[in-house]
Tab-separated table of C-alpha atoms in Angstrom:
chain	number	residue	atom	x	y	z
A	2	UNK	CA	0.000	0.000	0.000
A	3	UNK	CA	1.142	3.911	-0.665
A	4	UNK	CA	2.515	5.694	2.109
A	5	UNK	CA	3.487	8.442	3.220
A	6	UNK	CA	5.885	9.424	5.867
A	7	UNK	CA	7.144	12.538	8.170
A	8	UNK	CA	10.355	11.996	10.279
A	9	UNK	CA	9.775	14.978	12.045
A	10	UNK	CA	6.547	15.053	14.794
A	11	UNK	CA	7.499	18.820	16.316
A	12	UNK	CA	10.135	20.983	15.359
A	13	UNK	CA	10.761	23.648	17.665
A	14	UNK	CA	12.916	26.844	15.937
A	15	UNK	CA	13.789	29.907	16.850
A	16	UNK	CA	12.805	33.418	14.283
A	17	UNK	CA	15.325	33.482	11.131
A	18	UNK	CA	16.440	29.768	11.939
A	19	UNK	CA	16.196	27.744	8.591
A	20	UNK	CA	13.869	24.907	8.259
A	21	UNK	CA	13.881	21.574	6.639
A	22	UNK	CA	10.951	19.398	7.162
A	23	UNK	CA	11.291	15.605	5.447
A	24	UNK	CA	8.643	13.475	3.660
A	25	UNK	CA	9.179	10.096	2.010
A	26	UNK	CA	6.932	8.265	0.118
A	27	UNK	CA	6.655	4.664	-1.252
A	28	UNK	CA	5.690	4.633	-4.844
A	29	UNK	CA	7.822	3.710	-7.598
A	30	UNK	CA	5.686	5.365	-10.153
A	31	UNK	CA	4.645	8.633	-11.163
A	32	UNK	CA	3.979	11.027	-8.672
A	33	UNK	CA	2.141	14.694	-8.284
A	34	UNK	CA	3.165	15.783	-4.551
A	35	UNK	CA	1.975	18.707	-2.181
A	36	UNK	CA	2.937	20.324	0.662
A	37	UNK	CA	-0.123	21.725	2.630
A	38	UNK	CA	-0.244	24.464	5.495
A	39	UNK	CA	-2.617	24.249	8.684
A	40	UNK	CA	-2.218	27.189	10.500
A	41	UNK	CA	-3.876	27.094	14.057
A	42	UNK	CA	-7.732	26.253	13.937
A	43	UNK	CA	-8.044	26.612	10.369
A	44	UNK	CA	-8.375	24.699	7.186
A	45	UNK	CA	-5.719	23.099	5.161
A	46	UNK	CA	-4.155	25.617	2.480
A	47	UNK	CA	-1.962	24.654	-0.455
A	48	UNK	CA	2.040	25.499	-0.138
A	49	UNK	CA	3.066	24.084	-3.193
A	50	UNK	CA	2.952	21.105	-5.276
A	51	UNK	CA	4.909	19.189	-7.933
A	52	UNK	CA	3.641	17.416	-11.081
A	53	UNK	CA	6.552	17.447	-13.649
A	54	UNK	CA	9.559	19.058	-14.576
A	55	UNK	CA	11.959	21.472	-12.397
A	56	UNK	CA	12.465	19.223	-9.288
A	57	UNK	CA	13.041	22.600	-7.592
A	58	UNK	CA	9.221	24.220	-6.837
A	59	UNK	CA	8.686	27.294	-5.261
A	60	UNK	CA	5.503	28.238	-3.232
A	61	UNK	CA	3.980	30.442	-1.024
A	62	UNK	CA	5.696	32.605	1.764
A	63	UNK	CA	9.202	31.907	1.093
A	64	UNK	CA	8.586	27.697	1.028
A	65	UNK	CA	10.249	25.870	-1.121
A	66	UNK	CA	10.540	21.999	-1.910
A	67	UNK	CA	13.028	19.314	-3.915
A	68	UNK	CA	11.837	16.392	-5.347
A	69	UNK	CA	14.556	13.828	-5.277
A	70	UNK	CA	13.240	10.636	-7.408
A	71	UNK	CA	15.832	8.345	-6.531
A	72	UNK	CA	15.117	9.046	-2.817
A	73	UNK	CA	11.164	9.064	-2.573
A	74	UNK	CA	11.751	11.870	-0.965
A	75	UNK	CA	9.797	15.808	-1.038
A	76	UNK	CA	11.248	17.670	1.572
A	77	UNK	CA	10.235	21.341	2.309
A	78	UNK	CA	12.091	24.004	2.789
A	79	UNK	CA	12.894	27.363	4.130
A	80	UNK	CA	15.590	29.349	4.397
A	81	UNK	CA	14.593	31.766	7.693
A	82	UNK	CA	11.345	31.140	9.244
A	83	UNK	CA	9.680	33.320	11.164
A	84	UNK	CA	6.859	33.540	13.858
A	85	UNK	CA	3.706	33.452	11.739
A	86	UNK	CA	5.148	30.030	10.188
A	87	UNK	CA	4.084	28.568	13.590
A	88	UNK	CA	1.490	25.865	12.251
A	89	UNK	CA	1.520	22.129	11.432
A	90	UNK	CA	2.575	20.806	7.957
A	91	UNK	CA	1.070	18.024	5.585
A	92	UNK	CA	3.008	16.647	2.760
A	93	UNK	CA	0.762	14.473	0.454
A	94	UNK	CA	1.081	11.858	-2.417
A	95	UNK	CA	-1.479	11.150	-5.158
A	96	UNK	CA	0.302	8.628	-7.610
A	97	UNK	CA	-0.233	8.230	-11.062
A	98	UNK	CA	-2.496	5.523	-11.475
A	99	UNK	CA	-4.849	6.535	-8.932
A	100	UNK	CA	-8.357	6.363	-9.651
A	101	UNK	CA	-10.264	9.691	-8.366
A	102	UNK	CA	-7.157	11.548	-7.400
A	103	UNK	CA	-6.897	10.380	-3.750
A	104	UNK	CA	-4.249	11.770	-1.760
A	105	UNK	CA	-2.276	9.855	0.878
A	106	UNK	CA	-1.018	12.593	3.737
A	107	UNK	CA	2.043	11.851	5.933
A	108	UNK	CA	1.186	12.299	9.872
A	109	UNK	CA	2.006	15.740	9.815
A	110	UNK	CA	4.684	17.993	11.460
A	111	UNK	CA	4.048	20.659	14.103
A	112	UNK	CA	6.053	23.632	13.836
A	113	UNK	CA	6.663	25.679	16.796
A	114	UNK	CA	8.782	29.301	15.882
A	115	UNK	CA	9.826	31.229	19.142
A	116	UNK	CA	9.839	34.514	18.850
B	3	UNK	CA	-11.020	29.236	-0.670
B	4	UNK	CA	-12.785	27.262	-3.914
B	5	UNK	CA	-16.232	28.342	-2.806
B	6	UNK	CA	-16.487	25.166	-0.085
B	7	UNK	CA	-18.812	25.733	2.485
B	8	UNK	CA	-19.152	23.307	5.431
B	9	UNK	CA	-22.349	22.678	7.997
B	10	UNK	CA	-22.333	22.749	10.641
B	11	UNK	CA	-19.008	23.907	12.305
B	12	UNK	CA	-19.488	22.317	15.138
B	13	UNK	CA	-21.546	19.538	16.385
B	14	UNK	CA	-21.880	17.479	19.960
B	15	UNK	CA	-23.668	14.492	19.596
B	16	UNK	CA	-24.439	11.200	21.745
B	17	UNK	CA	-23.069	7.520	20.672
B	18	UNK	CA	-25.863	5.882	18.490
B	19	UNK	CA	-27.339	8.901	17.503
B	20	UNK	CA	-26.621	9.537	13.512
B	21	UNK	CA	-25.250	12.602	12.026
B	22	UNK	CA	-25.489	13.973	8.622
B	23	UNK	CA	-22.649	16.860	7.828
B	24	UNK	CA	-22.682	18.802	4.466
B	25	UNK	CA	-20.203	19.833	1.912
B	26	UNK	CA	-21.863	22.632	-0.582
B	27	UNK	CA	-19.412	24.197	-3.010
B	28	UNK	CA	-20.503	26.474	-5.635
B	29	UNK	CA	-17.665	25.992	-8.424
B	30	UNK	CA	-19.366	22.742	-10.234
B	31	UNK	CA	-16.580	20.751	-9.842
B	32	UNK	CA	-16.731	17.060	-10.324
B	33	UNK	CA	-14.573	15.608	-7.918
B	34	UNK	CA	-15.512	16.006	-3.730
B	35	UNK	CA	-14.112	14.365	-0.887
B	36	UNK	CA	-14.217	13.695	2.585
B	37	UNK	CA	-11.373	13.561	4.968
B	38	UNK	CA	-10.961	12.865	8.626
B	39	UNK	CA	-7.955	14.012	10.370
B	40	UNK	CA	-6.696	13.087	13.749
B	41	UNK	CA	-3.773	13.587	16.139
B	42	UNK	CA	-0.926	11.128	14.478
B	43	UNK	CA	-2.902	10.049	11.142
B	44	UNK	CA	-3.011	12.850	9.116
B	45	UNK	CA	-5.533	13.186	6.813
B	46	UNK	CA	-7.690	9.624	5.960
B	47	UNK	CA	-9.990	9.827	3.075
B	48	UNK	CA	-13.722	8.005	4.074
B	49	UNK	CA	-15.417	8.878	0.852
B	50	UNK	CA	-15.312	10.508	-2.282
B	51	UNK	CA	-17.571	11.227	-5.465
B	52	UNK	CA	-16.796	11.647	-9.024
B	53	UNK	CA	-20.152	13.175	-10.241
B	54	UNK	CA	-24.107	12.556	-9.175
B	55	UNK	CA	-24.362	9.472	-7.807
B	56	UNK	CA	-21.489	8.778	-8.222
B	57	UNK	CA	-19.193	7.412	-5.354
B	58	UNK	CA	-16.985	5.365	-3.799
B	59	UNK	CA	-15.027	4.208	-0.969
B	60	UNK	CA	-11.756	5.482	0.953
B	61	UNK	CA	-9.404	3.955	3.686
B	62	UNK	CA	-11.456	4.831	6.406
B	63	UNK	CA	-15.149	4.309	5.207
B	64	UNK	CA	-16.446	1.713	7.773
B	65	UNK	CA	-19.469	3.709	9.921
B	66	UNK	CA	-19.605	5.955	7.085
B	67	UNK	CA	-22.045	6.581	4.137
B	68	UNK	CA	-22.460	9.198	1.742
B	69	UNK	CA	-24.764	10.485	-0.876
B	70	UNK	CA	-24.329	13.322	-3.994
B	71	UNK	CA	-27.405	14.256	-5.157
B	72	UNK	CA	-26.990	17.187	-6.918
B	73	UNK	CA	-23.199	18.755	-8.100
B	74	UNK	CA	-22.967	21.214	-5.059
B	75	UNK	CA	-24.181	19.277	-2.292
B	76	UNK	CA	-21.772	16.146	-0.962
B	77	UNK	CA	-23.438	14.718	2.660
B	78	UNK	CA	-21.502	12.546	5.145
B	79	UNK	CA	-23.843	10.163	7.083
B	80	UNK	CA	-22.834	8.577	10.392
B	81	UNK	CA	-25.642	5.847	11.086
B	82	UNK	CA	-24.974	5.500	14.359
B	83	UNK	CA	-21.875	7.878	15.649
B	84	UNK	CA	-19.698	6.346	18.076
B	85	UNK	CA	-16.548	7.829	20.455
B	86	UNK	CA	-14.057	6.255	17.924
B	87	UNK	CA	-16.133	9.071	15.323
B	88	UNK	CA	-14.987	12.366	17.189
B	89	UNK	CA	-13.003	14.010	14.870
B	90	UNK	CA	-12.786	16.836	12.448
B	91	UNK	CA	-14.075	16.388	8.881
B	92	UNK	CA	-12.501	17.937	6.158
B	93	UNK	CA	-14.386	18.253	2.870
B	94	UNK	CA	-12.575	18.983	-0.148
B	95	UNK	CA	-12.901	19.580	-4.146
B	96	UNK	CA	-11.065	18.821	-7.103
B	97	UNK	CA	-9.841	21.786	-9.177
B	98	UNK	CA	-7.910	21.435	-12.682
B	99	UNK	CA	-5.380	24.686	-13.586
B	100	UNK	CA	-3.927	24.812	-16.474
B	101	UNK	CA	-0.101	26.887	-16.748
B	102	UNK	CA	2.090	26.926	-19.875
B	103	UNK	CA	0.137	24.283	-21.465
B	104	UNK	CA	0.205	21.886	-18.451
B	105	UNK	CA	-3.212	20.558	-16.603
B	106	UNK	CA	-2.860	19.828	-12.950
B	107	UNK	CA	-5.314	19.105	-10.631
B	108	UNK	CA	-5.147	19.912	-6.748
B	109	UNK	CA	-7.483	19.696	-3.631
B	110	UNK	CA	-8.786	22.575	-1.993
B	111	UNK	CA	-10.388	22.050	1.679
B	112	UNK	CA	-13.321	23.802	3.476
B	113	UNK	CA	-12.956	24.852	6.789
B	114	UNK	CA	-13.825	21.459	8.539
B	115	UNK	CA	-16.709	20.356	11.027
B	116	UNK	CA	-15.557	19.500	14.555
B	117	UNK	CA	-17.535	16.314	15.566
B	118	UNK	CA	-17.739	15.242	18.858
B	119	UNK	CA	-19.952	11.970	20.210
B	120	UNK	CA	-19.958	11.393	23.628
């Protein structure tokens, strides 16, 4: 079965630290990946997502995010966080042959910033 | 926010009582879906429709039914809600954008319904 998986449970950083947040998923096929936002009490929003060419994608509020193939891997990125990042990240999978577009989400990964 | 309006917000219910929640959208898209998400799982997909009528099962679908009537509307039924069914649902739509040539399509969520059964 498809999953998806975040090393990282809570990450604690302080303002202009960088952040790296990991996600690995098991599917040797073709791949369209997302990173999602929650911030606190509110809905999921889109970050950024990757369907096909530069392995390098940019998103929203500084975020970026590296597909490695030959790892499984989608990390996300960012290069100086800062207070308002303080919410809890999703990185999703919906592979290639899936019927209806389901996604898969990894567990999720709580980011605390200190100000 | 895609148009995706969820109801109700919030809801306290008691074990073997049922619960319908609803999903309206007002952007016709096809594709709906419903999500649970809990402390340590993520989000787990229960249901999900590709048109009127026209549905079919997630991971997580056991205790759960759902109907799609009409394009807008997309209704989550717990028969009989137990404790193992507090959660918060997560409805969410399909939309295709198209960039340079390239289709993609990506979920958008509503703002959730916090579900508890006591």
């Amino acid at each position: 079965a498809q999953s998806v998986s975040q090393h990282n449970h809570h990450v604690i950083l302080s303002e202009a630290a960088s952040l790296e947040l990991g996600c690995n998923y098991s599917y040797g096929g073709t791949v369209n990946l997302f990173w999602y936002v929650q911030y606190p009490g509110q809905h999921l929003q889109l970050l950024l997502k990757y369907f096909s060419g530069d392995p390098l994608v940019k998103g929203i509020k500084g975020f970026e995010a590296e597909f490695i193939k030959s790892k499984f891997s989608f990390n996300l990125r960012k290069p100086s966080v800062q207070w308002s990042d303080t919410a809890e990240y999703f990185c999703a999978v919906n592979a290639g042959n899936n019927q209806g577009g389901k996604l898969i989400f990894g567990q999720g990964t709580e980011l605390s910033v200190k100000p | 926010d895609a148009g995706i309006t969820q109801s109700p917000r919030h809801k306290v219910t008691e074990t073997g009582t049922p619960v319908t929640l609803r999903c309206h959208q007002t952007e016709n898209h096809r594709y709906m879906y419903w999500y649970r998400q809990d402390p340590g799982h993520g989000l787990r997909l229960i249901h999900y429709s590709y048109g009127v009528k026209d549905t079919d099962k997630g991971e997580v679908s056991d205790g759960y039914s759902v109907s799609r009537s009409k394009t807008e509307d997309f209704l989550l039924t717990l028969e009989s809600a137990t404790s193992s069914q507090t959660s918060v649902y997560f409805c969410a739509i399909r939309g295709r954008e198209t960039s340079g040539g390239i289709s993609t399509d990506t979920q958008y969520f509503g703002p959730g319904t916090r579900l508890t059964v006591l």
